[in-house]
Coordinates of C-alpha atoms in Angstrom, one line a residue:
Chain A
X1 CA 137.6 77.8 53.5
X2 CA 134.9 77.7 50.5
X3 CA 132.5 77.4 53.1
X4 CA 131.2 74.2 51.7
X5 CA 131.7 71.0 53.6
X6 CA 131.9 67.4 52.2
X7 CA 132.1 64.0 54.3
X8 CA 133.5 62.1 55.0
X9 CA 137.0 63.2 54.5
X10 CA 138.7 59.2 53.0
X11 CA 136.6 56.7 52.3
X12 CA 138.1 53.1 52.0
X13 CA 135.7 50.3 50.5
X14 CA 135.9 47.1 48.9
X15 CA 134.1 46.1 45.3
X16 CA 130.6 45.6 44.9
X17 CA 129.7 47.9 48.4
X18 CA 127.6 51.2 48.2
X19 CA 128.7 54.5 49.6
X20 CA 126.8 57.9 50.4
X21 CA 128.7 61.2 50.0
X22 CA 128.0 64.4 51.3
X23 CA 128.0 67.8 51.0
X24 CA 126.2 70.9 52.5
X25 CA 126.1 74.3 50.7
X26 CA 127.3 77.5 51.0
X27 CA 124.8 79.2 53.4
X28 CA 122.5 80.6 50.8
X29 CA 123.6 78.3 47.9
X30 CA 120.7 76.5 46.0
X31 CA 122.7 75.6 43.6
X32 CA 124.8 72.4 43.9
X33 CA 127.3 70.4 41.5
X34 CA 129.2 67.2 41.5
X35 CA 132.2 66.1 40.0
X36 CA 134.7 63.2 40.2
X37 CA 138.5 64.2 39.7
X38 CA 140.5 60.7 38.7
X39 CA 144.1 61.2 37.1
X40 CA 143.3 59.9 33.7
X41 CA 139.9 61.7 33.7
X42 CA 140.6 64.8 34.9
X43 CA 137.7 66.8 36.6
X44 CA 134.7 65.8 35.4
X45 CA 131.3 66.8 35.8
X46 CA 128.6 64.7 37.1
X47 CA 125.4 66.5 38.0
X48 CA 123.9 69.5 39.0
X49 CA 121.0 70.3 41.1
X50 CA 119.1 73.3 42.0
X51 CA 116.9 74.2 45.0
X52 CA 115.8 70.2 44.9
X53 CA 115.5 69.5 41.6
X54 CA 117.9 68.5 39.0
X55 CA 119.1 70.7 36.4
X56 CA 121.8 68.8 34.5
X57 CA 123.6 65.7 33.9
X58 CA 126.6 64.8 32.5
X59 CA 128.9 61.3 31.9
X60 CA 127.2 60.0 35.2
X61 CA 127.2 56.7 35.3
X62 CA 123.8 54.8 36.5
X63 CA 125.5 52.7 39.5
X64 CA 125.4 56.6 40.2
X65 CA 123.1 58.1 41.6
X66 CA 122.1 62.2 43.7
X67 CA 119.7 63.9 45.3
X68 CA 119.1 67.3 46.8
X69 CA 117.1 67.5 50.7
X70 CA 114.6 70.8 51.2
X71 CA 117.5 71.8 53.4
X72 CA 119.5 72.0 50.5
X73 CA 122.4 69.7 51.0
X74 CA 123.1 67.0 48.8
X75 CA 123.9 63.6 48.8
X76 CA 125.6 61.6 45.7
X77 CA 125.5 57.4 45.8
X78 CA 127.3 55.2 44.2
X79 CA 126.8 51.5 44.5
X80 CA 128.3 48.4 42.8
X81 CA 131.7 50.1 43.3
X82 CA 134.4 49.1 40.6
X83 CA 138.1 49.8 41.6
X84 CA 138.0 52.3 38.4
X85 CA 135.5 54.4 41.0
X86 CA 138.5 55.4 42.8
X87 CA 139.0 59.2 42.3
X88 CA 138.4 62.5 44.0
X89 CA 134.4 63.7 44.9
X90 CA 133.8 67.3 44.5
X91 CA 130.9 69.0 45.6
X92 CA 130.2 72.6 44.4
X93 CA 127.7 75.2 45.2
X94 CA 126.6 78.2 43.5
X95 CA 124.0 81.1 44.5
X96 CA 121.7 80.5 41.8
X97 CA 121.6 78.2 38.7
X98 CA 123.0 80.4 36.1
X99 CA 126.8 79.0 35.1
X100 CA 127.7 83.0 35.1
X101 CA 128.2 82.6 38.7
X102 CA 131.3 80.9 40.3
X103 CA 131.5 78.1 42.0
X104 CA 132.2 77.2 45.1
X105 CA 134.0 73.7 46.0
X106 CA 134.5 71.8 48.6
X107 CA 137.5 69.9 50.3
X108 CA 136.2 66.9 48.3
X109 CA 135.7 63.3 49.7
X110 CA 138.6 60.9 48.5
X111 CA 136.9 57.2 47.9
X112 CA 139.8 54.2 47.7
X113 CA 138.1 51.3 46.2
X114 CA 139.7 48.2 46.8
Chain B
X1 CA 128.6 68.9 25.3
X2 CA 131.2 71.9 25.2
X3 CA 134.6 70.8 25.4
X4 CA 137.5 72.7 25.7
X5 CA 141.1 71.7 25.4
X6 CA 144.5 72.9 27.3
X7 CA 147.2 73.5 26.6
X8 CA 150.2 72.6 27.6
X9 CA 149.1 69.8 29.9
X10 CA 152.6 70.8 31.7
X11 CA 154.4 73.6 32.6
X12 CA 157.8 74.0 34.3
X13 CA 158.5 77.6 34.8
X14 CA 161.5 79.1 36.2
X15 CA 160.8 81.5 39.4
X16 CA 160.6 85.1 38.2
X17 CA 159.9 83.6 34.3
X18 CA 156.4 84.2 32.5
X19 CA 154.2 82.0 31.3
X20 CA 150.9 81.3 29.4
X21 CA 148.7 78.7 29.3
X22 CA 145.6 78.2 26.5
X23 CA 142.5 76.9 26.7
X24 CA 140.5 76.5 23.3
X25 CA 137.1 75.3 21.8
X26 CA 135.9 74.5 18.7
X27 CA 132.5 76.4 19.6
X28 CA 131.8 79.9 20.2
X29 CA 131.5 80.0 24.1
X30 CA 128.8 82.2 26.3
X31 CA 131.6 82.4 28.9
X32 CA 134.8 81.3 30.7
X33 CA 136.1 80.6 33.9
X34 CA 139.6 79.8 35.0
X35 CA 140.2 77.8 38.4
X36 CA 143.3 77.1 40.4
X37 CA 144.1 73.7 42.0
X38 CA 146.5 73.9 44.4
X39 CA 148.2 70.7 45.3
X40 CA 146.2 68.6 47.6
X41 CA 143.4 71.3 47.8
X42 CA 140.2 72.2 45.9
X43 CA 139.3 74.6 42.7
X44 CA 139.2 77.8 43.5
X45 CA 137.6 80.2 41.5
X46 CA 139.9 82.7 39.6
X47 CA 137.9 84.9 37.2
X48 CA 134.8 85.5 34.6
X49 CA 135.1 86.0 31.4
X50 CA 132.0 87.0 29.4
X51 CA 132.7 89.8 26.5
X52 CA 134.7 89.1 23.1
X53 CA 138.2 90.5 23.7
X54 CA 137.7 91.1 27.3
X55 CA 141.0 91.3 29.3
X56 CA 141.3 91.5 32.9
X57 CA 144.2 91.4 35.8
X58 CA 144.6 90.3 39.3
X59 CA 148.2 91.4 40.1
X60 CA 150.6 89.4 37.8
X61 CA 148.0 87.2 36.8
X62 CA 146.5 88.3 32.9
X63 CA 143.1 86.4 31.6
X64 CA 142.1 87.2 28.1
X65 CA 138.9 86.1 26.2
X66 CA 139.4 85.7 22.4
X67 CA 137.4 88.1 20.2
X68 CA 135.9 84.8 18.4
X69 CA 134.6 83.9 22.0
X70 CA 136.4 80.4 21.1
X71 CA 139.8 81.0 23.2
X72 CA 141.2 82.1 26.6
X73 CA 145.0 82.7 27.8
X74 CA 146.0 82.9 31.4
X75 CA 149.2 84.7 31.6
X76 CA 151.4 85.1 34.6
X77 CA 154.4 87.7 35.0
X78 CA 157.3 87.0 37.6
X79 CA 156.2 83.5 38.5
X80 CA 156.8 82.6 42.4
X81 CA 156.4 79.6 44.4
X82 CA 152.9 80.1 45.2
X83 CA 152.0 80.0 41.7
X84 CA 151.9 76.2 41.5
X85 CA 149.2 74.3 41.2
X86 CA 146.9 73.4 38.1
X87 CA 145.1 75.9 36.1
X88 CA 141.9 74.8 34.6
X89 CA 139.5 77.0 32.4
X90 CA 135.6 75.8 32.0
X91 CA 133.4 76.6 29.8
X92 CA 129.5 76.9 30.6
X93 CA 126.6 75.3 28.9
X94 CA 123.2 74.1 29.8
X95 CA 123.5 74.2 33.2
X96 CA 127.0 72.4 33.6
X97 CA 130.5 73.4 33.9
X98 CA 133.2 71.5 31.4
X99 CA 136.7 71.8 32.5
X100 CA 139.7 71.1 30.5
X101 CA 142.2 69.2 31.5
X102 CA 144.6 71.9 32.9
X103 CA 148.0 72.8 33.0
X104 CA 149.8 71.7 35.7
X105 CA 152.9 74.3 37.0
X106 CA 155.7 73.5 38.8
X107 CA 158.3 76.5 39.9
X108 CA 161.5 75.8 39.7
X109 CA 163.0 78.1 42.5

């Protein structure tokens, strides 16, 4: 146990619908990262954001969208769902915002888009 | 953005065979870090790597930064069952973590 928690666990929608993600930090982690994990794509970052604010993005699309809460967990949305959104959701935390420090990852959400 | 590549994309090791798997880049890189997907489950963290030519162990497991910074091995001795799982390495920069594709080992028993 990473000590990071994602919900929900499956998550089975149809085309065009919106869904919210989860994930709370490590206790003590400001640091928190997204990535989608799809066969053909392998794991792929989506963005990072520390202590509230966002730090980085990467091939995110904008039907995509995150934020980070003062109590530091994090919650990633993605609307206008396409059956090509199907895929493994990480979340992963980190102490600080440095990329010298490992990360931690959830158990992931798997979203089904039908 | 930094991109690294892996290979081999699959490995089918005999148990109690060694392996390697290689993760390159085109760029020097500030650092590296090798995960492990088990089946099913989550990256884990495996190691750091930071220094040119830096080499470190956990047990039969062997990580080795190039001294051009631009390429890491993961070697494993006496592969067992509990071995399998994918292997990714990432590479760090500006704030975001780029995985390669990783190598995906199955043991043969």
């Amino acid at each position: 146990d990473s000590g990071v928690t994602q919900t929900p666990k499956h998550l089975i929608t149809a085309t065009g619908q919106r869904v919210t993600l989860r994930c709370s930090p490590r206790s003590g982690d400001l640091s928190v990262y997204w990535y989608q994990q799809s066969l053909d794509q392998g794991l792929q970052f989506l963005i990072h954001y520390y202590n509230g604010e966002e730090r980085a993005k990467g091939n995110i699309l904008e039907r995509f969208s995150a934020q980070q809460f003062p109590d530091l967990h994090s919650e990633l949305n993605l609307s206008s769902l396409e059956l090509g959104d199907s895929a493994l959701y990480f979340c992963a935390s980190s102490v600080v915002s440095s990329l010298h420090n490992e990360q931690f990852f959830g158990p992931g959400t798997r979203l089904t888009v039908l | 953005g930094q991109q690294v590549m892996q290979i081999p994309q699959y490995q089918h090791v005999q148990e109690g065979e060694d392996f390697t798997t290689y993760c390159n880049s085109s760029t020097t890189l500030s650092n590296i870090q090798w995960y492990k997907q088990r089946p099913g489950g989550h990256p884990v963290f495996l190691i750091q790597l930071v220094k040119s030519g830096e080499v470190k162990k956990q047990k039969r497991l062997t990580f080795q930064f190039g001294e051009a910074k631009k390429n890491s091995s993961l070697h494993i001795t006496a592969t067992q069952t509990t071995d399998v799982g994918t292997y990714f390495c990432a590479a760090s920069n500006d704030y975001k973590l780029s995985f390669g594709a990783g190598t995906t080992v199955t043991v043969r028993a």
